[in-house]
């Protein structure tokens, strides 16, 4: 197998091809845009265009194009965050990380539908940057340039306290060897060091049209028309997020956030406890905070709509996510946002996810649910609901 077609970015591709034809591709570019919409695929496409020797680039037929499509081109180097190797140090660490990168490339060759994962432990560690710099000073093996595609580039600073990798990378951007091109991608460009941001030309990548994403998923990922249509609406056209969901490799945090919100609105106290018990008592920090962030975003969007902002001003797909919550009073939604903020603080302080969710669901339920002041004891007894938390949820949906 080789790389699958790039879909839904033809306007941007035309602009980039035009720039390349007139020799105006800058030495460093940053493709920014939402996760899973094809930014790295686009950067790889541009890399193959740069390497292609034909007139109508990339031709897709020459040796260079075929090698690039197969992730085998000696002058197209694709880097991305990797988990930290354990129990190794020094040069051995760099070797291990390079081995892991080659293995991942092999896996992507075998299955070009790689999902967008939320593995926050993966980073672009200093030894990876050293590997990039070592490759950058070598002359291209067969092409006219060496091209570096660096996905999720904001992971170069996993913690503010260890900016070494980003600083080492900065040196490469400051004094790039001739014939070296660096294409970064990021869905969180704000997390890049400002000094890196200021040295790259930013290219905004928008999600593919939903029909294009849907057709791609039907053709290559085996989804039915209906499944694909729903999935692209829920993810705003993020093919990578849909693949993550269907592979179970890492869920779209928005889907889990929707589930929590639905439970807070309509679930009984027993439901809420059951959902909370599904969270681990420790760990799972990255995905967990991503989910809380998504929940906060949904509630903020709902508050904006409830306060009168036209839904059209929000991102596509928001309407589906915020659902009935938008009809609640803005003050209630603001209160709910405050509860999520508190939960995010607790999560950042390494709190126990199970407890955090349990408290959050009760708080959200109080803030958003229609609490009966005169709960009927028999209803309370039926589902074991504490009357203080009782919703008249039957009136709700
Ligand atoms: Zn070619």
Tab-separated table of C-alpha atoms and ligand atoms in Angstrom:
chain	number	residue	atom	x	y	z
A	1	UNK	CA	0.000	0.000	0.000
A	2	UNK	CA	1.063	3.577	-0.352
A	3	UNK	CA	-0.296	6.890	0.852
A	4	UNK	CA	-3.987	7.384	0.159
A	5	UNK	CA	-5.188	10.344	-1.891
A	6	UNK	CA	-5.348	13.762	-0.329
A	7	UNK	CA	-8.957	14.924	-0.423
A	8	UNK	CA	-10.691	18.236	0.035
A	9	UNK	CA	-7.732	20.611	-0.215
A	10	UNK	CA	-7.585	21.280	-3.949
A	11	UNK	CA	-7.662	25.103	-3.662
A	12	UNK	CA	-4.762	25.153	-1.250
A	13	UNK	CA	-2.889	22.581	-3.355
A	14	UNK	CA	-3.293	24.799	-6.414
A	15	UNK	CA	-1.935	27.794	-4.498
A	16	UNK	CA	1.041	25.825	-3.198
A	17	UNK	CA	1.776	24.351	-6.638
A	18	UNK	CA	1.682	27.852	-8.094
A	19	UNK	CA	4.114	29.071	-5.449
A	20	UNK	CA	6.425	26.128	-6.111
A	21	UNK	CA	6.356	26.725	-9.869
A	22	UNK	CA	7.526	30.275	-9.385
A	23	UNK	CA	10.129	29.214	-6.838
A	24	UNK	CA	8.358	30.844	-3.922
A	25	UNK	CA	8.029	27.969	-1.470
A	26	UNK	CA	9.629	29.263	1.743
A	27	UNK	CA	12.221	27.136	3.502
A	28	UNK	CA	9.936	26.734	6.526
A	29	UNK	CA	6.181	26.458	6.538
A	30	UNK	CA	3.674	25.765	9.273
A	31	UNK	CA	0.442	24.060	8.272
A	32	UNK	CA	-2.060	24.828	10.986
A	33	UNK	CA	-5.655	23.729	11.383
A	34	UNK	CA	-7.886	21.321	13.328
A	35	UNK	CA	-6.618	17.776	14.066
A	36	UNK	CA	-7.215	14.956	11.616
A	37	UNK	CA	-7.975	17.041	8.528
A	38	UNK	CA	-4.936	16.031	6.481
A	39	UNK	CA	-2.252	18.573	7.376
A	40	UNK	CA	0.569	16.023	7.427
A	41	UNK	CA	-0.764	14.385	4.286
A	42	UNK	CA	-0.772	17.810	2.644
A	43	UNK	CA	2.817	18.457	3.770
A	44	UNK	CA	3.848	15.071	2.344
A	45	UNK	CA	2.116	15.960	-0.912
A	46	UNK	CA	4.093	19.201	-1.076
A	47	UNK	CA	7.268	17.265	-0.294
A	48	UNK	CA	6.640	14.964	-3.261
A	49	UNK	CA	5.885	17.982	-5.436
A	50	UNK	CA	9.211	19.520	-4.476
A	51	UNK	CA	11.035	16.286	-5.310
A	52	UNK	CA	9.211	15.454	-8.551
A	53	UNK	CA	11.252	16.088	-11.674
A	54	UNK	CA	8.332	16.126	-14.105
A	55	UNK	CA	6.646	19.189	-15.552
A	56	UNK	CA	3.228	18.689	-14.003
A	57	UNK	CA	4.227	18.202	-10.395
A	58	UNK	CA	3.752	15.951	-8.585
A	59	UNK	CA	3.273	13.620	-11.517
A	60	UNK	CA	2.669	10.534	-9.389
A	61	UNK	CA	4.496	8.345	-11.915
A	62	UNK	CA	8.218	9.145	-11.729
A	63	UNK	CA	10.555	7.233	-9.438
A	64	UNK	CA	10.649	10.134	-7.035
A	65	UNK	CA	6.871	10.359	-6.777
A	66	UNK	CA	6.521	6.619	-6.329
A	67	UNK	CA	9.117	6.533	-3.574
A	68	UNK	CA	7.479	9.488	-1.817
A	69	UNK	CA	4.024	7.901	-2.013
A	70	UNK	CA	5.518	4.763	-0.510
A	71	UNK	CA	7.201	6.697	2.320
A	72	UNK	CA	10.542	5.462	0.976
A	73	UNK	CA	11.993	8.616	-0.545
A	74	UNK	CA	15.516	9.080	0.842
A	75	UNK	CA	15.111	12.866	0.916
A	76	UNK	CA	11.627	13.088	2.399
A	77	UNK	CA	11.893	12.729	6.158
A	78	UNK	CA	8.713	12.414	8.153
A	79	UNK	CA	8.921	12.998	11.888
A	80	UNK	CA	6.202	12.970	14.516
A	81	UNK	CA	5.823	12.596	18.299
A	82	UNK	CA	6.846	9.244	19.744
A	83	UNK	CA	6.516	7.721	23.210
A	84	UNK	CA	9.600	7.982	25.364
A	85	UNK	CA	11.764	4.858	25.220
A	86	UNK	CA	12.210	3.327	28.633
A	87	UNK	CA	15.419	2.396	30.406
A	88	UNK	CA	17.818	3.892	27.889
A	89	UNK	CA	19.878	7.045	27.938
A	90	UNK	CA	22.285	9.069	25.843
A	91	UNK	CA	22.976	7.991	22.264
A	92	UNK	CA	21.054	4.787	22.843
A	93	UNK	CA	17.934	6.883	23.376
A	94	UNK	CA	18.327	8.548	20.005
A	95	UNK	CA	18.826	5.157	18.323
A	96	UNK	CA	15.757	3.755	20.025
A	97	UNK	CA	13.622	6.705	18.971
A	98	UNK	CA	14.828	6.449	15.379
A	99	UNK	CA	14.027	2.721	15.380
A	100	UNK	CA	10.556	3.517	16.712
A	101	UNK	CA	10.044	6.116	13.989
A	102	UNK	CA	11.027	3.659	11.241
A	103	UNK	CA	8.701	1.058	12.728
A	104	UNK	CA	5.866	3.565	12.756
A	105	UNK	CA	6.552	4.452	9.125
A	106	UNK	CA	6.452	0.750	8.291
A	107	UNK	CA	3.103	0.482	10.088
A	108	UNK	CA	1.759	3.461	8.148
A	109	UNK	CA	2.912	1.892	4.891
A	110	UNK	CA	1.025	-1.264	5.823
A	111	UNK	CA	-2.034	0.690	6.940
A	112	UNK	CA	-2.202	4.176	5.474
A	113	UNK	CA	-5.337	4.946	7.493
A	114	UNK	CA	-3.551	5.996	10.615
A	115	UNK	CA	-5.853	7.523	13.203
A	116	UNK	CA	-5.369	10.789	15.042
A	117	UNK	CA	-4.551	9.671	18.557
A	118	UNK	CA	-4.632	11.595	21.765
A	119	UNK	CA	-1.467	10.025	23.134
A	120	UNK	CA	-0.211	12.993	25.099
A	121	UNK	CA	2.807	11.076	26.376
A	122	UNK	CA	4.241	11.066	22.863
A	123	UNK	CA	6.581	13.956	22.206
A	124	UNK	CA	9.225	15.211	19.859
A	125	UNK	CA	12.050	14.658	22.316
A	126	UNK	CA	15.438	16.313	22.097
A	127	UNK	CA	17.125	13.211	20.549
A	128	UNK	CA	14.531	13.311	17.751
A	129	UNK	CA	15.430	16.925	17.044
A	130	UNK	CA	19.110	15.960	17.051
A	131	UNK	CA	18.313	13.268	14.497
A	132	UNK	CA	16.533	15.859	12.333
A	133	UNK	CA	19.495	18.205	12.513
A	134	UNK	CA	21.956	15.418	11.700
A	135	UNK	CA	19.922	14.488	8.625
A	136	UNK	CA	19.560	18.133	7.601
A	137	UNK	CA	23.301	18.717	7.265
A	138	UNK	CA	23.716	15.772	4.880
A	139	UNK	CA	23.390	16.401	1.163
A	140	UNK	CA	20.203	15.145	-0.493
A	141	UNK	CA	20.646	11.559	-1.723
A	142	UNK	CA	18.712	11.802	-4.973
A	143	UNK	CA	16.437	14.830	-4.971
A	144	UNK	CA	17.107	18.512	-5.271
A	145	UNK	CA	16.353	19.135	-1.596
A	146	UNK	CA	15.892	17.445	1.724
A	147	UNK	CA	12.362	17.896	2.985
A	148	UNK	CA	11.387	17.475	6.622
A	149	UNK	CA	7.752	17.017	7.514
A	150	UNK	CA	7.246	17.386	11.244
A	151	UNK	CA	3.779	16.524	12.475
A	152	UNK	CA	2.248	17.835	15.716
A	153	UNK	CA	5.191	20.174	16.036
A	154	UNK	CA	3.818	21.756	19.211
A	155	UNK	CA	4.763	18.546	21.027
A	156	UNK	CA	8.321	19.724	20.886
A	157	UNK	CA	7.637	21.469	24.155
A	158	UNK	CA	5.934	18.820	26.225
A	159	UNK	CA	6.571	20.905	29.335
A	160	UNK	CA	7.402	24.556	29.672
A	161	UNK	CA	10.258	23.513	31.937
A	162	UNK	CA	12.094	21.549	29.240
A	163	UNK	CA	12.289	23.661	26.108
A	164	UNK	CA	15.594	22.119	24.954
A	165	UNK	CA	14.090	20.276	21.994
A	166	UNK	CA	12.342	23.376	20.727
A	167	UNK	CA	15.458	25.498	21.161
A	168	UNK	CA	17.603	22.980	19.323
A	169	UNK	CA	15.044	23.005	16.558
A	170	UNK	CA	15.113	26.774	16.486
A	171	UNK	CA	18.781	26.629	15.544
A	172	UNK	CA	17.817	24.623	12.463
A	173	UNK	CA	15.203	27.194	11.473
A	174	UNK	CA	17.614	30.080	12.058
A	175	UNK	CA	20.399	28.669	9.943
A	176	UNK	CA	18.832	26.117	7.618
A	177	UNK	CA	21.328	24.314	5.426
A	178	UNK	CA	20.811	25.204	1.769
A	179	UNK	CA	18.338	22.925	-0.031
A	180	UNK	CA	16.571	22.060	3.195
A	181	UNK	CA	12.832	22.576	3.538
A	182	UNK	CA	10.982	22.185	6.817
A	183	UNK	CA	7.203	21.745	6.852
A	184	UNK	CA	5.672	21.779	10.321
A	185	UNK	CA	2.080	20.905	11.118
A	186	UNK	CA	0.131	21.756	14.235
A	187	UNK	CA	-3.429	21.779	15.457
A	188	UNK	CA	-2.327	23.912	18.425
A	189	UNK	CA	0.004	26.489	16.899
A	190	UNK	CA	-0.415	28.651	20.001
A	191	UNK	CA	1.575	26.018	21.898
A	192	UNK	CA	4.628	26.433	19.662
A	193	UNK	CA	7.426	28.626	20.976
A	194	UNK	CA	6.792	32.171	19.710
A	195	UNK	CA	10.351	32.182	18.371
A	196	UNK	CA	9.498	29.161	16.194
A	197	UNK	CA	6.182	30.642	15.107
A	198	UNK	CA	7.885	33.844	14.015
A	199	UNK	CA	10.314	31.984	11.751
A	200	UNK	CA	7.796	29.997	9.736
A	201	UNK	CA	5.260	31.074	7.175
A	202	UNK	CA	1.869	29.950	8.445
A	203	UNK	CA	-0.558	28.265	6.081
A	204	UNK	CA	-4.086	27.837	7.370
A	205	UNK	CA	-5.614	24.479	6.476
A	206	UNK	CA	-9.390	24.221	6.701
A	207	UNK	CA	-11.350	20.978	7.070
A	208	UNK	CA	-12.225	19.243	3.818
A	209	UNK	CA	-15.807	19.681	2.582
A	210	UNK	CA	-17.953	17.180	4.481
A	211	UNK	CA	-18.980	15.421	1.243
A	212	UNK	CA	-15.327	14.870	0.340
A	213	UNK	CA	-14.516	13.493	3.794
A	214	UNK	CA	-17.609	11.297	3.668
A	215	UNK	CA	-16.733	9.888	0.234
A	216	UNK	CA	-13.181	9.162	1.409
A	217	UNK	CA	-14.412	7.239	4.464
A	218	UNK	CA	-16.824	5.197	2.371
A	219	UNK	CA	-14.192	4.348	-0.212
A	220	UNK	CA	-11.171	3.704	2.007
A	221	UNK	CA	-12.374	3.027	5.544
A	222	UNK	CA	-15.337	0.802	4.748
A	223	UNK	CA	-17.967	2.984	6.426
A	224	UNK	CA	-21.515	2.958	5.082
A	225	UNK	CA	-22.855	6.178	3.565
A	226	UNK	CA	-24.978	6.778	6.655
A	227	UNK	CA	-22.181	6.097	9.137
A	228	UNK	CA	-19.779	8.285	7.210
A	229	UNK	CA	-22.292	11.145	6.958
A	230	UNK	CA	-22.927	11.126	10.700
A	231	UNK	CA	-19.251	10.724	11.559
A	232	UNK	CA	-18.062	13.662	9.464
A	233	UNK	CA	-20.789	15.898	10.872
A	234	UNK	CA	-19.820	15.010	14.425
A	235	UNK	CA	-16.134	15.633	13.800
A	236	UNK	CA	-16.479	18.636	11.478
A	237	UNK	CA	-14.841	16.682	8.661
A	238	UNK	CA	-11.882	15.371	10.639
A	239	UNK	CA	-11.117	12.104	8.861
A	240	UNK	CA	-8.374	11.360	11.405
A	241	UNK	CA	-10.803	11.670	14.320
A	242	UNK	CA	-13.326	9.411	12.616
A	243	UNK	CA	-10.627	6.797	12.051
A	244	UNK	CA	-9.574	7.054	15.695
A	245	UNK	CA	-13.160	6.472	16.756
A	246	UNK	CA	-13.760	3.519	14.491
A	247	UNK	CA	-10.433	1.886	15.353
A	248	UNK	CA	-10.922	2.431	19.060
A	249	UNK	CA	-7.332	3.654	19.193
A	250	UNK	CA	-8.244	6.895	20.801
A	251	UNK	CA	-11.652	8.427	20.990
A	252	UNK	CA	-12.644	11.857	19.771
A	253	UNK	CA	-12.858	13.741	23.059
A	254	UNK	CA	-15.994	15.533	21.846
A	255	UNK	CA	-17.917	12.294	21.661
A	256	UNK	CA	-17.083	11.419	25.251
A	257	UNK	CA	-17.879	14.991	26.306
A	258	UNK	CA	-21.317	14.623	24.674
A	259	UNK	CA	-21.895	11.436	26.604
A	260	UNK	CA	-21.100	13.105	29.936
A	261	UNK	CA	-23.317	16.054	29.163
A	262	UNK	CA	-26.217	13.806	28.207
A	263	UNK	CA	-25.758	11.909	31.448
A	264	UNK	CA	-25.684	15.119	33.506
A	265	UNK	CA	-28.864	16.305	31.828
A	266	UNK	CA	-30.905	13.164	31.797
A	267	UNK	CA	-29.246	10.489	33.845
A	268	UNK	CA	-30.370	9.372	37.257
A	269	UNK	CA	-27.963	9.545	40.154
A	270	UNK	CA	-27.277	5.855	39.590
A	271	UNK	CA	-26.480	6.555	35.930
A	272	UNK	CA	-24.072	9.258	36.941
A	273	UNK	CA	-22.280	7.009	39.386
A	274	UNK	CA	-22.052	4.272	36.781
A	275	UNK	CA	-20.537	6.645	34.240
A	276	UNK	CA	-18.069	7.988	36.819
A	277	UNK	CA	-17.086	4.444	37.793
A	278	UNK	CA	-16.065	3.899	34.158
A	279	UNK	CA	-13.183	6.318	34.725
A	280	UNK	CA	-9.939	5.085	36.180
A	281	UNK	CA	-9.076	6.107	39.739
A	282	UNK	CA	-5.708	7.406	38.461
A	283	UNK	CA	-3.824	8.156	35.277
A	284	UNK	CA	-5.278	8.683	31.774
A	285	UNK	CA	-4.475	12.345	32.105
A	286	UNK	CA	-4.045	13.378	28.473
A	287	UNK	CA	-7.268	12.016	27.054
A	288	UNK	CA	-9.120	13.007	30.193
A	289	UNK	CA	-8.138	16.652	30.036
A	290	UNK	CA	-8.886	16.683	26.296
A	291	UNK	CA	-12.401	15.479	27.061
A	292	UNK	CA	-12.906	18.158	29.743
A	293	UNK	CA	-11.655	20.797	27.349
A	294	UNK	CA	-14.134	19.615	24.705
A	295	UNK	CA	-16.927	19.693	27.275
A	296	UNK	CA	-16.068	23.237	28.279
A	297	UNK	CA	-15.995	24.316	24.629
A	298	UNK	CA	-19.426	22.804	24.001
A	299	UNK	CA	-20.884	24.570	27.040
A	300	UNK	CA	-19.281	27.893	26.123
A	301	UNK	CA	-20.690	27.577	22.620
A	302	UNK	CA	-24.103	26.742	24.033
A	303	UNK	CA	-23.886	29.764	26.364
A	304	UNK	CA	-23.006	32.002	23.423
A	305	UNK	CA	-25.978	30.727	21.434
A	306	UNK	CA	-28.289	30.969	24.443
A	307	UNK	CA	-27.155	34.578	24.889
A	308	UNK	CA	-28.148	35.361	21.335
A	309	UNK	CA	-25.103	34.664	19.186
A	310	UNK	CA	-26.223	33.253	15.823
A	311	UNK	CA	-25.294	29.598	15.550
A	312	UNK	CA	-23.811	30.283	12.138
A	313	UNK	CA	-21.026	32.246	13.872
A	314	UNK	CA	-19.810	29.078	15.579
A	315	UNK	CA	-17.864	26.237	13.990
A	316	UNK	CA	-19.782	23.862	11.775
A	317	UNK	CA	-21.076	20.888	13.721
A	318	UNK	CA	-21.491	22.757	16.992
A	319	UNK	CA	-25.252	22.720	16.617
A	320	UNK	CA	-25.247	18.922	16.627
A	321	UNK	CA	-23.120	18.782	19.724
A	322	UNK	CA	-24.787	21.310	21.964
A	323	UNK	CA	-28.214	19.941	21.158
A	324	UNK	CA	-30.922	20.890	23.568
A	325	UNK	CA	-28.566	22.586	26.011
A	326	UNK	CA	-28.726	25.788	23.984
A	327	UNK	CA	-32.278	26.441	25.151
A	328	UNK	CA	-31.183	26.791	28.785
A	329	UNK	CA	-30.680	30.146	30.494
A	330	UNK	CA	-27.221	31.628	29.824
A	331	UNK	CA	-26.585	31.985	33.598
A	332	UNK	CA	-27.041	28.258	34.082
A	333	UNK	CA	-24.646	27.545	31.252
A	334	UNK	CA	-22.116	29.983	32.687
A	335	UNK	CA	-22.372	28.185	36.014
A	336	UNK	CA	-21.841	24.869	34.231
A	337	UNK	CA	-18.716	26.245	32.527
A	338	UNK	CA	-17.406	27.162	35.995
A	339	UNK	CA	-17.894	23.580	37.168
A	340	UNK	CA	-15.965	22.240	34.184
A	341	UNK	CA	-13.181	24.716	34.861
A	342	UNK	CA	-12.993	23.432	38.424
A	343	UNK	CA	-12.830	19.869	37.106
A	344	UNK	CA	-10.037	20.828	34.708
A	345	UNK	CA	-8.087	22.367	37.590
A	346	UNK	CA	-8.554	19.185	39.590
A	347	UNK	CA	-7.431	17.081	36.606
A	348	UNK	CA	-4.372	19.290	36.084
A	349	UNK	CA	-3.545	18.723	39.751
A	350	UNK	CA	-3.522	14.985	39.081
A	351	UNK	CA	-6.868	14.397	40.755
A	352	UNK	CA	-8.631	11.056	40.558
A	353	UNK	CA	-10.675	11.016	37.287
A	354	UNK	CA	-13.416	8.870	38.777
A	355	UNK	CA	-13.980	11.312	41.643
A	356	UNK	CA	-13.675	14.337	39.388
A	357	UNK	CA	-16.339	12.992	37.012
A	358	UNK	CA	-18.600	12.018	39.859
A	359	UNK	CA	-18.477	15.517	41.370
A	360	UNK	CA	-18.701	17.180	37.977
A	361	UNK	CA	-21.776	15.224	36.915
A	362	UNK	CA	-23.562	16.100	40.153
A	363	UNK	CA	-22.622	19.785	39.755
A	364	UNK	CA	-23.625	19.918	36.097
A	365	UNK	CA	-26.811	18.125	36.875
A	366	UNK	CA	-27.630	20.760	39.512
A	367	UNK	CA	-26.691	23.617	37.256
A	368	UNK	CA	-28.407	22.426	34.106
A	369	UNK	CA	-31.076	20.011	35.199
A	370	UNK	CA	-34.527	21.101	36.263
A	371	UNK	CA	-34.328	20.246	39.922
A	372	UNK	CA	-37.554	19.384	41.596
A	373	UNK	CA	-37.947	21.164	44.909
A	374	UNK	CA	-40.649	18.733	45.946
A	375	UNK	CA	-39.297	15.444	44.835
A	376	UNK	CA	-41.716	12.584	45.002
A	377	UNK	CA	-40.400	10.025	47.488
A	378	UNK	CA	-41.606	7.107	45.387
A	379	UNK	CA	-39.634	8.259	42.350
A	380	UNK	CA	-36.648	8.739	44.560
A	381	UNK	CA	-36.956	5.221	45.852
A	382	UNK	CA	-37.438	3.788	42.388
A	383	UNK	CA	-34.015	4.637	41.032
A	384	UNK	CA	-32.247	5.298	44.277
A	385	UNK	CA	-31.974	8.978	43.470
A	386	UNK	CA	-31.041	11.407	46.163
A	387	UNK	CA	-33.954	13.813	46.063
A	388	UNK	CA	-31.607	16.796	46.080
A	389	UNK	CA	-30.399	15.691	42.666
A	390	UNK	CA	-33.698	14.615	41.234
A	391	UNK	CA	-34.488	15.820	37.741
A	392	UNK	CA	-37.856	15.801	36.199
A	393	UNK	CA	-36.087	14.527	33.172
A	394	UNK	CA	-39.243	13.027	31.717
A	395	UNK	CA	-40.354	16.588	31.069
A	396	UNK	CA	-37.143	17.282	29.383
A	397	UNK	CA	-36.831	15.365	26.202
B	1	LIG	ZN1	6.884	12.800	-10.288
